[in-house]
Amino acid sequence: MRKTKRFTFQKIFPSSPKPPLKRPRPFKVYSFVPFSPLAMLDPTILTIGGIVLGIAIIERILERWGVIDLVDQFTKVMRFILPVTFYSALIYFFATFMF
C-alpha cells in the first residue's frame, strides 16, 4: 500500500495574490438590447390589427341589432381568420425586424 502525499493549502496557493492585469479598453462598450417596443408600430402590423378590431366591433354591433344569423357566420369565419392573421403577422414582424 502506497503512502499519499499531503500538501498544505499555502504550498499550492501562495498567500500573496498577484495584482490583476489592467489594460485600457480601446473602445467604450455599451449595452444593446435588440428589441424595442416601438418596433410594434409598423404600419402593416397596425393595419392588420385595425382590420381585425374593426371586424370584431362590427360583430358586436350586429349582435346588438339582433342579427344572430349573420353574427354566427362572422364567428365561423373569424375562428379561422384570427389565428391565421395572428401567426402571419408574427412571422412578418420577425422576418422584417432588424436584429
mmCIF file of N, CA, C and O in Angstrom:
data_model
loop_
_atom_site.group_PDB
_atom_site.id
_atom_site.type_symbol
_atom_site.label_atom_id
_atom_site.label_comp_id
_atom_site.label_asym_id
_atom_site.label_seq_id
_atom_site.Cartn_x
_atom_site.Cartn_y
_atom_site.Cartn_z
ATOM 1 N N MET A 1 0.832 -1.169 0.000
ATOM 2 C CA MET A 1 0.000 0.000 0.000
ATOM 3 C C MET A 1 0.890 1.251 0.000
ATOM 4 O O MET A 1 1.852 1.340 0.748
ATOM 5 N N ARG A 2 0.525 2.204 -0.900
ATOM 6 C CA ARG A 2 1.343 3.410 -1.020
ATOM 7 C C ARG A 2 0.896 4.496 -0.065
ATOM 8 O O ARG A 2 -0.279 4.582 0.266
ATOM 9 N N LYS A 3 1.852 5.288 0.325
ATOM 10 C CA LYS A 3 1.529 6.438 1.166
ATOM 11 C C LYS A 3 1.068 7.588 0.274
ATOM 12 O O LYS A 3 1.593 7.780 -0.822
ATOM 13 N N THR A 4 0.114 8.336 0.746
ATOM 14 C CA THR A 4 -0.322 9.517 -0.004
ATOM 15 C C THR A 4 0.409 10.733 0.513
ATOM 16 O O THR A 4 0.657 10.866 1.719
ATOM 17 N N LYS A 5 0.778 11.589 -0.404
ATOM 18 C CA LYS A 5 1.448 12.822 -0.009
ATOM 19 C C LYS A 5 0.397 13.873 0.305
ATOM 20 O O LYS A 5 -0.621 13.970 -0.376
ATOM 21 N N ARG A 6 0.680 14.641 1.286
ATOM 22 C CA ARG A 6 -0.238 15.713 1.652
ATOM 23 C C ARG A 6 0.430 17.045 1.378
ATOM 24 O O ARG A 6 1.604 17.238 1.690
ATOM 25 N N PHE A 7 -0.373 17.940 0.774
ATOM 26 C CA PHE A 7 0.104 19.300 0.519
ATOM 27 C C PHE A 7 -0.751 20.265 1.327
ATOM 28 O O PHE A 7 -1.966 20.126 1.393
ATOM 29 N N THR A 8 -0.100 21.228 1.881
ATOM 30 C CA THR A 8 -0.870 22.253 2.585
ATOM 31 C C THR A 8 -1.397 23.259 1.569
ATOM 32 O O THR A 8 -0.889 23.399 0.456
ATOM 33 N N PHE A 9 -2.426 23.958 1.977
ATOM 34 C CA PHE A 9 -3.054 24.930 1.090
ATOM 35 C C PHE A 9 -2.076 26.047 0.733
ATOM 36 O O PHE A 9 -2.081 26.564 -0.379
ATOM 37 N N GLN A 10 -1.217 26.428 1.677
ATOM 38 C CA GLN A 10 -0.270 27.507 1.431
ATOM 39 C C GLN A 10 0.778 27.123 0.389
ATOM 40 O O GLN A 10 1.302 27.980 -0.312
ATOM 41 N N LYS A 11 1.109 25.845 0.294
ATOM 42 C CA LYS A 11 2.091 25.429 -0.712
ATOM 43 C C LYS A 11 1.487 25.461 -2.114
ATOM 44 O O LYS A 11 2.174 25.765 -3.085
ATOM 45 N N ILE A 12 0.219 25.119 -2.208
ATOM 46 C CA ILE A 12 -0.418 25.085 -3.534
ATOM 47 C C ILE A 12 -0.736 26.498 -4.011
ATOM 48 O O ILE A 12 -0.442 26.872 -5.139
ATOM 49 N N PHE A 13 -1.330 27.303 -3.131
ATOM 50 C CA PHE A 13 -1.693 28.673 -3.482
ATOM 51 C C PHE A 13 -0.900 29.623 -2.604
ATOM 52 O O PHE A 13 -1.085 29.643 -1.387
ATOM 53 N N PRO A 14 -0.031 30.399 -3.194
ATOM 54 C CA PRO A 14 0.757 31.325 -2.376
ATOM 55 C C PRO A 14 -0.141 32.378 -1.722
ATOM 56 O O PRO A 14 -1.176 32.745 -2.242
ATOM 57 N N SER A 15 0.284 32.851 -0.556
ATOM 58 C CA SER A 15 -0.537 33.774 0.218
ATOM 59 C C SER A 15 -0.580 35.177 -0.390
ATOM 60 O O SER A 15 -1.517 35.919 -0.176
ATOM 61 N N SER A 16 0.464 35.583 -1.106
ATOM 62 C CA SER A 16 0.467 36.928 -1.687
ATOM 63 C C SER A 16 -0.183 36.874 -3.084
ATOM 64 O O SER A 16 0.370 36.309 -4.024
ATOM 65 N N PRO A 17 -1.355 37.466 -3.236
ATOM 66 C CA PRO A 17 -2.015 37.437 -4.541
ATOM 67 C C PRO A 17 -1.331 38.373 -5.531
ATOM 68 O O PRO A 17 -0.799 39.420 -5.164
ATOM 69 N N LYS A 18 -1.352 37.972 -6.780
ATOM 70 C CA LYS A 18 -0.747 38.806 -7.822
ATOM 71 C C LYS A 18 -1.729 39.935 -8.160
ATOM 72 O O LYS A 18 -2.939 39.746 -8.132
ATOM 73 N N PRO A 19 -1.202 41.099 -8.469
ATOM 74 C CA PRO A 19 -2.110 42.195 -8.835
ATOM 75 C C PRO A 19 -2.802 41.879 -10.179
ATOM 76 O O PRO A 19 -2.197 41.300 -11.082
ATOM 77 N N PRO A 20 -4.067 42.226 -10.297
ATOM 78 C CA PRO A 20 -4.770 41.940 -11.543
ATOM 79 C C PRO A 20 -4.238 42.791 -12.696
ATOM 80 O O PRO A 20 -3.793 43.926 -12.494
ATOM 81 N N LEU A 21 -4.273 42.226 -13.873
ATOM 82 C CA LEU A 21 -3.818 42.954 -15.056
ATOM 83 C C LEU A 21 -4.880 43.964 -15.457
ATOM 84 O O LEU A 21 -6.050 43.628 -15.617
ATOM 85 N N LYS A 22 -4.478 45.200 -15.610
ATOM 86 C CA LYS A 22 -5.412 46.241 -16.024
ATOM 87 C C LYS A 22 -4.940 46.791 -17.352
ATOM 88 O O LYS A 22 -3.905 47.449 -17.438
ATOM 89 N N ARG A 23 -5.712 46.499 -18.362
ATOM 90 C CA ARG A 23 -5.400 47.022 -19.687
ATOM 91 C C ARG A 23 -6.489 47.993 -20.089
ATOM 92 O O ARG A 23 -7.672 47.727 -19.905
ATOM 93 N N PRO A 24 -6.136 49.109 -20.657
ATOM 94 C CA PRO A 24 -7.183 50.041 -21.094
ATOM 95 C C PRO A 24 -7.946 49.471 -22.298
ATOM 96 O O PRO A 24 -7.362 48.832 -23.176
ATOM 97 N N ARG A 25 -9.242 49.653 -22.274
ATOM 98 C CA ARG A 25 -10.047 49.181 -23.400
ATOM 99 C C ARG A 25 -9.894 50.149 -24.571
ATOM 100 O O ARG A 25 -9.893 51.364 -24.390
ATOM 101 N N PRO A 26 -9.807 49.622 -25.773
ATOM 102 C CA PRO A 26 -9.626 50.515 -26.921
ATOM 103 C C PRO A 26 -10.909 51.266 -27.294
ATOM 104 O O PRO A 26 -10.866 52.266 -27.979
ATOM 105 N N PHE A 27 -12.061 50.815 -26.832
ATOM 106 C CA PHE A 27 -13.318 51.495 -27.156
ATOM 107 C C PHE A 27 -14.298 51.328 -26.003
ATOM 108 O O PHE A 27 -14.151 50.437 -25.171
ATOM 109 N N LYS A 28 -15.299 52.180 -25.973
ATOM 110 C CA LYS A 28 -16.308 52.089 -24.929
ATOM 111 C C LYS A 28 -17.306 51.003 -25.288
ATOM 112 O O LYS A 28 -17.674 50.834 -26.445
ATOM 113 N N VAL A 29 -17.779 50.295 -24.302
ATOM 114 C CA VAL A 29 -18.730 49.215 -24.510
ATOM 115 C C VAL A 29 -20.087 49.649 -23.987
ATOM 116 O O VAL A 29 -20.205 50.126 -22.863
ATOM 117 N N TYR A 30 -21.109 49.517 -24.837
ATOM 118 C CA TYR A 30 -22.463 49.873 -24.444
ATOM 119 C C TYR A 30 -23.339 48.636 -24.481
ATOM 120 O O TYR A 30 -23.142 47.734 -25.281
ATOM 121 N N SER A 31 -24.333 48.611 -23.616
ATOM 122 C CA SER A 31 -25.287 47.514 -23.613
ATOM 123 C C SER A 31 -26.295 47.756 -24.725
ATOM 124 O O SER A 31 -26.821 48.859 -24.884
ATOM 125 N N PHE A 32 -26.590 46.727 -25.496
ATOM 126 C CA PHE A 32 -27.510 46.847 -26.614
ATOM 127 C C PHE A 32 -28.607 45.804 -26.469
ATOM 128 O O PHE A 32 -28.345 44.624 -26.390
ATOM 129 N N VAL A 33 -29.841 46.266 -26.406
ATOM 130 C CA VAL A 33 -30.981 45.366 -26.345
ATOM 131 C C VAL A 33 -31.635 45.409 -27.717
ATOM 132 O O VAL A 33 -32.070 46.476 -28.161
ATOM 133 N N PRO A 34 -31.719 44.277 -28.438
ATOM 134 C CA PRO A 34 -32.192 44.324 -29.822
ATOM 135 C C PRO A 34 -33.694 44.498 -29.972
ATOM 136 O O PRO A 34 -34.171 44.668 -31.072
ATOM 137 N N PHE A 35 -34.463 44.465 -28.896
ATOM 138 C CA PHE A 35 -35.910 44.587 -29.036
ATOM 139 C C PHE A 35 -36.382 45.918 -28.496
ATOM 140 O O PHE A 35 -36.024 46.305 -27.398
ATOM 141 N N SER A 36 -37.157 46.610 -29.275
ATOM 142 C CA SER A 36 -37.732 47.877 -28.852
ATOM 143 C C SER A 36 -39.248 47.796 -28.994
ATOM 144 O O SER A 36 -39.750 47.345 -30.025
ATOM 145 N N PRO A 37 -40.010 48.252 -28.012
ATOM 146 C CA PRO A 37 -41.469 48.229 -28.148
ATOM 147 C C PRO A 37 -41.967 49.123 -29.278
ATOM 148 O O PRO A 37 -43.050 48.918 -29.805
ATOM 149 N N LEU A 38 -41.183 50.108 -29.672
ATOM 150 C CA LEU A 38 -41.589 50.984 -30.774
ATOM 151 C C LEU A 38 -41.594 50.257 -32.114
ATOM 152 O O LEU A 38 -42.191 50.724 -33.074
ATOM 153 N N ALA A 39 -40.950 49.098 -32.165
ATOM 154 C CA ALA A 39 -40.956 48.326 -33.409
ATOM 155 C C ALA A 39 -42.338 47.769 -33.720
ATOM 156 O O ALA A 39 -42.623 47.397 -34.853
ATOM 157 N N MET A 40 -43.205 47.700 -32.726
ATOM 158 C CA MET A 40 -44.566 47.220 -32.945
ATOM 159 C C MET A 40 -45.414 48.242 -33.695
ATOM 160 O O MET A 40 -46.523 47.942 -34.110
ATOM 161 N N LEU A 41 -44.927 49.456 -33.868
ATOM 162 C CA LEU A 41 -45.672 50.490 -34.571
ATOM 163 C C LEU A 41 -45.473 50.399 -36.080
ATOM 164 O O LEU A 41 -45.593 51.396 -36.780
ATOM 165 N N ASP A 42 -45.210 49.246 -36.580
ATOM 166 C CA ASP A 42 -45.071 49.013 -38.009
ATOM 167 C C ASP A 42 -46.433 49.219 -38.673
ATOM 168 O O ASP A 42 -47.444 48.707 -38.182
ATOM 169 N N PRO A 43 -46.520 49.974 -39.770
ATOM 170 C CA PRO A 43 -47.822 50.246 -40.405
ATOM 171 C C PRO A 43 -48.564 48.979 -40.835
ATOM 172 O O PRO A 43 -49.793 48.927 -40.746
ATOM 173 N N THR A 44 -47.846 47.976 -41.278
ATOM 174 C CA THR A 44 -48.515 46.745 -41.713
ATOM 175 C C THR A 44 -49.159 46.043 -40.532
ATOM 176 O O THR A 44 -50.315 45.595 -40.612
ATOM 177 N N ILE A 45 -48.453 45.958 -39.412
ATOM 178 C CA ILE A 45 -48.998 45.331 -38.212
ATOM 179 C C ILE A 45 -50.202 46.122 -37.710
ATOM 180 O O ILE A 45 -51.225 45.542 -37.328
ATOM 181 N N LEU A 46 -50.093 47.453 -37.716
ATOM 182 C CA LEU A 46 -51.210 48.285 -37.260
ATOM 183 C C LEU A 46 -52.424 48.143 -38.169
ATOM 184 O O LEU A 46 -53.565 48.132 -37.699
ATOM 185 N N THR A 47 -52.207 48.021 -39.475
ATOM 186 C CA THR A 47 -53.318 47.851 -40.412
ATOM 187 C C THR A 47 -54.023 46.520 -40.181
ATOM 188 O O THR A 47 -55.263 46.464 -40.119
ATOM 189 N N ILE A 48 -53.267 45.458 -40.047
ATOM 190 C CA ILE A 48 -53.867 44.139 -39.802
ATOM 191 C C ILE A 48 -54.632 44.146 -38.478
ATOM 192 O O ILE A 48 -55.764 43.656 -38.396
ATOM 193 N N GLY A 49 -54.050 44.734 -37.448
ATOM 194 C CA GLY A 49 -54.730 44.824 -36.158
ATOM 195 C C GLY A 49 -55.989 45.664 -36.232
ATOM 196 O O GLY A 49 -57.008 45.333 -35.625
ATOM 197 N N GLY A 50 -55.957 46.750 -36.996
ATOM 198 C CA GLY A 50 -57.139 47.599 -37.161
ATOM 199 C C GLY A 50 -58.263 46.887 -37.890
ATOM 200 O O GLY A 50 -59.438 47.040 -37.534
ATOM 201 N N ILE A 51 -57.915 46.101 -38.896
ATOM 202 C CA ILE A 51 -58.934 45.353 -39.633
ATOM 203 C C ILE A 51 -59.593 44.311 -38.725
ATOM 204 O O ILE A 51 -60.825 44.182 -38.690
ATOM 205 N N VAL A 52 -58.793 43.582 -37.975
ATOM 206 C CA VAL A 52 -59.341 42.568 -37.065
ATOM 207 C C VAL A 52 -60.197 43.228 -35.984
ATOM 208 O O VAL A 52 -61.290 42.742 -35.654
ATOM 209 N N LEU A 53 -59.731 44.341 -35.436
ATOM 210 C CA LEU A 53 -60.505 45.057 -34.428
ATOM 211 C C LEU A 53 -61.812 45.590 -35.009
ATOM 212 O O LEU A 53 -62.867 45.532 -34.362
ATOM 213 N N GLY A 54 -61.766 46.098 -36.238
ATOM 214 C CA GLY A 54 -62.977 46.585 -36.903
ATOM 215 C C GLY A 54 -63.998 45.482 -37.116
ATOM 216 O O GLY A 54 -65.207 45.685 -36.902
ATOM 217 N N ILE A 55 -63.548 44.310 -37.524
ATOM 218 C CA ILE A 55 -64.469 43.182 -37.721
ATOM 219 C C ILE A 55 -65.092 42.767 -36.396
ATOM 220 O O ILE A 55 -66.291 42.455 -36.333
ATOM 221 N N ALA A 56 -64.312 42.782 -35.314
ATOM 222 C CA ALA A 56 -64.859 42.430 -34.005
ATOM 223 C C ALA A 56 -65.901 43.445 -33.550
ATOM 224 O O ALA A 56 -66.940 43.077 -32.979
ATOM 225 N N ILE A 57 -65.675 44.728 -33.822
ATOM 226 C CA ILE A 57 -66.648 45.762 -33.458
ATOM 227 C C ILE A 57 -67.926 45.603 -34.283
ATOM 228 O O ILE A 57 -69.040 45.723 -33.745
ATOM 229 N N ILE A 58 -67.778 45.330 -35.575
ATOM 230 C CA ILE A 58 -68.949 45.101 -36.426
ATOM 231 C C ILE A 58 -69.745 43.901 -35.926
ATOM 232 O O ILE A 58 -70.983 43.919 -35.907
ATOM 233 N N GLU A 59 -69.048 42.873 -35.510
ATOM 234 C CA GLU A 59 -69.729 41.683 -34.983
ATOM 235 C C GLU A 59 -70.546 42.022 -33.741
ATOM 236 O O GLU A 59 -71.694 41.573 -33.594
ATOM 237 N N ARG A 60 -69.982 42.833 -32.835
ATOM 238 C CA ARG A 60 -70.710 43.232 -31.623
ATOM 239 C C ARG A 60 -71.919 44.109 -31.965
ATOM 240 O O ARG A 60 -72.976 43.999 -31.331
ATOM 241 N N ILE A 61 -71.778 44.999 -32.938
ATOM 242 C CA ILE A 61 -72.897 45.856 -33.341
ATOM 243 C C ILE A 61 -74.022 45.014 -33.933
ATOM 244 O O ILE A 61 -75.205 45.221 -33.604
ATOM 245 N N LEU A 62 -73.678 44.044 -34.781
ATOM 246 C CA LEU A 62 -74.702 43.172 -35.363
ATOM 247 C C LEU A 62 -75.388 42.333 -34.282
ATOM 248 O O LEU A 62 -76.591 42.048 -34.378
ATOM 249 N N GLU A 63 -74.645 41.965 -33.256
ATOM 250 C CA GLU A 63 -75.235 41.200 -32.161
ATOM 251 C C GLU A 63 -76.251 42.047 -31.390
ATOM 252 O O GLU A 63 -77.313 41.556 -31.006
ATOM 253 N N ARG A 64 -75.946 43.325 -31.189
ATOM 254 C CA ARG A 64 -76.886 44.216 -30.506
ATOM 255 C C ARG A 64 -78.141 44.462 -31.345
ATOM 256 O O ARG A 64 -79.220 44.656 -30.795
ATOM 257 N N TRP A 65 -77.975 44.502 -32.657
ATOM 258 C CA TRP A 65 -79.122 44.721 -33.536
ATOM 259 C C TRP A 65 -80.018 43.486 -33.629
ATOM 260 O O TRP A 65 -81.130 43.572 -34.110
ATOM 261 N N GLY A 66 -79.505 42.346 -33.199
ATOM 262 C CA GLY A 66 -80.309 41.139 -33.194
ATOM 263 C C GLY A 66 -80.176 40.283 -34.439
ATOM 264 O O GLY A 66 -80.991 39.400 -34.674
ATOM 265 N N VAL A 67 -79.179 40.523 -35.262
ATOM 266 C CA VAL A 67 -78.958 39.739 -36.485
ATOM 267 C C VAL A 67 -78.043 38.570 -36.121
ATOM 268 O O VAL A 67 -76.857 38.556 -36.437
ATOM 269 N N ILE A 68 -78.609 37.585 -35.445
ATOM 270 C CA ILE A 68 -77.828 36.488 -34.888
ATOM 271 C C ILE A 68 -77.277 35.577 -35.991
ATOM 272 O O ILE A 68 -76.162 35.052 -35.874
ATOM 273 N N ASP A 69 -78.021 35.395 -37.069
ATOM 274 C CA ASP A 69 -77.549 34.526 -38.161
ATOM 275 C C ASP A 69 -76.252 35.062 -38.775
ATOM 276 O O ASP A 69 -75.319 34.303 -39.039
ATOM 277 N N LEU A 70 -76.227 36.365 -39.003
ATOM 278 C CA LEU A 70 -75.023 36.974 -39.587
ATOM 279 C C LEU A 70 -73.859 36.929 -38.590
ATOM 280 O O LEU A 70 -72.706 36.719 -38.984
ATOM 281 N N VAL A 71 -74.162 37.083 -37.304
ATOM 282 C CA VAL A 71 -73.121 37.009 -36.276
ATOM 283 C C VAL A 71 -72.534 35.599 -36.225
ATOM 284 O O VAL A 71 -71.323 35.429 -36.066
ATOM 285 N N ASP A 72 -73.373 34.592 -36.355
ATOM 286 C CA ASP A 72 -72.876 33.214 -36.379
ATOM 287 C C ASP A 72 -71.943 32.980 -37.564
ATOM 288 O O ASP A 72 -70.926 32.285 -37.446
ATOM 289 N N GLN A 73 -72.294 33.545 -38.734
ATOM 290 C CA GLN A 73 -71.418 33.411 -39.902
ATOM 291 C C GLN A 73 -70.074 34.118 -39.664
ATOM 292 O O GLN A 73 -69.023 33.591 -40.022
ATOM 293 N N PHE A 74 -70.127 35.309 -39.075
ATOM 294 C CA PHE A 74 -68.894 36.022 -38.738
ATOM 295 C C PHE A 74 -68.037 35.195 -37.784
ATOM 296 O O PHE A 74 -66.821 35.108 -37.936
ATOM 297 N N THR A 75 -68.679 34.588 -36.784
ATOM 298 C CA THR A 75 -67.938 33.798 -35.790
ATOM 299 C C THR A 75 -67.248 32.609 -36.434
ATOM 300 O O THR A 75 -66.090 32.316 -36.129
ATOM 301 N N LYS A 76 -67.947 31.932 -37.349
ATOM 302 C CA LYS A 76 -67.342 30.783 -38.027
ATOM 303 C C LYS A 76 -66.137 31.203 -38.866
ATOM 304 O O LYS A 76 -65.113 30.512 -38.899
ATOM 305 N N VAL A 77 -66.272 32.324 -39.547
ATOM 306 C CA VAL A 77 -65.166 32.798 -40.386
ATOM 307 C C VAL A 77 -64.002 33.286 -39.519
ATOM 308 O O VAL A 77 -62.838 33.003 -39.806
ATOM 309 N N MET A 78 -64.312 33.991 -38.433
ATOM 310 C CA MET A 78 -63.255 34.564 -37.601
ATOM 311 C C MET A 78 -62.481 33.498 -36.827
ATOM 312 O O MET A 78 -61.327 33.713 -36.481
ATOM 313 N N ARG A 79 -63.086 32.348 -36.561
ATOM 314 C CA ARG A 79 -62.348 31.266 -35.902
ATOM 315 C C ARG A 79 -61.194 30.777 -36.759
ATOM 316 O O ARG A 79 -60.219 30.248 -36.242
ATOM 317 N N PHE A 80 -61.314 30.925 -38.046
ATOM 318 C CA PHE A 80 -60.219 30.547 -38.944
ATOM 319 C C PHE A 80 -59.306 31.738 -39.218
ATOM 320 O O PHE A 80 -58.080 31.611 -39.202
ATOM 321 N N ILE A 81 -59.893 32.914 -39.458
ATOM 322 C CA ILE A 81 -59.107 34.074 -39.895
ATOM 323 C C ILE A 81 -58.220 34.624 -38.774
ATOM 324 O O ILE A 81 -57.068 34.999 -39.032
ATOM 325 N N LEU A 82 -58.715 34.698 -37.541
ATOM 326 C CA LEU A 82 -57.927 35.298 -36.460
ATOM 327 C C LEU A 82 -56.612 34.574 -36.187
ATOM 328 O O LEU A 82 -55.565 35.227 -36.125
ATOM 329 N N PRO A 83 -56.585 33.248 -36.032
ATOM 330 C CA PRO A 83 -55.273 32.605 -35.817
ATOM 331 C C PRO A 83 -54.339 32.732 -37.022
ATOM 332 O O PRO A 83 -53.136 32.948 -36.848
ATOM 333 N N VAL A 84 -54.894 32.629 -38.222
ATOM 334 C CA VAL A 84 -54.050 32.765 -39.421
ATOM 335 C C VAL A 84 -53.470 34.174 -39.494
ATOM 336 O O VAL A 84 -52.284 34.357 -39.783
ATOM 337 N N THR A 85 -54.292 35.172 -39.211
ATOM 338 C CA THR A 85 -53.826 36.560 -39.230
ATOM 339 C C THR A 85 -52.763 36.795 -38.164
ATOM 340 O O THR A 85 -51.742 37.439 -38.424
ATOM 341 N N PHE A 86 -52.996 36.272 -36.975
ATOM 342 C CA PHE A 86 -52.034 36.469 -35.887
ATOM 343 C C PHE A 86 -50.687 35.852 -36.220
ATOM 344 O O PHE A 86 -49.644 36.507 -36.089
ATOM 345 N N TYR A 87 -50.687 34.606 -36.658
ATOM 346 C CA TYR A 87 -49.405 33.944 -36.928
ATOM 347 C C TYR A 87 -48.706 34.525 -38.153
ATOM 348 O O TYR A 87 -47.482 34.616 -38.176
ATOM 349 N N SER A 88 -49.460 34.930 -39.150
ATOM 350 C CA SER A 88 -48.808 35.545 -40.313
ATOM 351 C C SER A 88 -48.232 36.907 -39.950
ATOM 352 O O SER A 88 -47.138 37.268 -40.408
ATOM 353 N N ALA A 89 -48.923 37.686 -39.112
ATOM 354 C CA ALA A 89 -48.370 38.967 -38.663
ATOM 355 C C ALA A 89 -47.135 38.753 -37.795
ATOM 356 O O ALA A 89 -46.172 39.517 -37.883
ATOM 357 N N LEU A 90 -47.148 37.717 -36.977
ATOM 358 C CA LEU A 90 -45.985 37.416 -36.141
ATOM 359 C C LEU A 90 -44.782 37.020 -36.996
ATOM 360 O O LEU A 90 -43.657 37.488 -36.761
ATOM 361 N N ILE A 91 -45.013 36.196 -38.000
ATOM 362 C CA ILE A 91 -43.928 35.803 -38.909
ATOM 363 C C ILE A 91 -43.415 37.009 -39.683
ATOM 364 O O ILE A 91 -42.210 37.206 -39.834
ATOM 365 N N TYR A 92 -44.343 37.860 -40.159
ATOM 366 C CA TYR A 92 -43.930 39.071 -40.877
ATOM 367 C C TYR A 92 -43.105 39.986 -39.974
ATOM 368 O O TYR A 92 -42.102 40.548 -40.407
ATOM 369 N N PHE A 93 -43.536 40.128 -38.713
ATOM 370 C CA PHE A 93 -42.824 41.006 -37.783
ATOM 371 C C PHE A 93 -41.390 40.539 -37.579
ATOM 372 O O PHE A 93 -40.450 41.326 -37.641
ATOM 373 N N PHE A 94 -41.194 39.236 -37.331
ATOM 374 C CA PHE A 94 -39.841 38.746 -37.094
ATOM 375 C C PHE A 94 -39.016 38.651 -38.377
ATOM 376 O O PHE A 94 -37.793 38.709 -38.328
ATOM 377 N N ALA A 95 -39.675 38.531 -39.532
ATOM 378 C CA ALA A 95 -38.930 38.480 -40.793
ATOM 379 C C ALA A 95 -38.407 39.859 -41.184
ATOM 380 O O ALA A 95 -37.344 39.974 -41.775
ATOM 381 N N THR A 96 -39.135 40.899 -40.832
ATOM 382 C CA THR A 96 -38.713 42.260 -41.226
ATOM 383 C C THR A 96 -38.007 42.999 -40.095
ATOM 384 O O THR A 96 -37.536 44.114 -40.307
ATOM 385 N N PHE A 97 -37.939 42.410 -38.913
ATOM 386 C CA PHE A 97 -37.304 43.061 -37.778
ATOM 387 C C PHE A 97 -35.788 42.930 -37.889
ATOM 388 O O PHE A 97 -35.266 41.848 -38.059
ATOM 389 N N MET A 98 -35.100 44.065 -37.793
ATOM 390 C CA MET A 98 -33.640 44.062 -37.899
ATOM 391 C C MET A 98 -33.008 43.765 -36.543
ATOM 392 O O MET A 98 -33.186 44.512 -35.595
ATOM 393 N N PHE A 99 -32.285 42.677 -36.459
ATOM 394 C CA PHE A 99 -31.630 42.322 -35.200
ATOM 395 C C PHE A 99 -30.283 42.962 -35.118
ATOM 396 O O PHE A 99 -29.549 43.106 -35.972
#
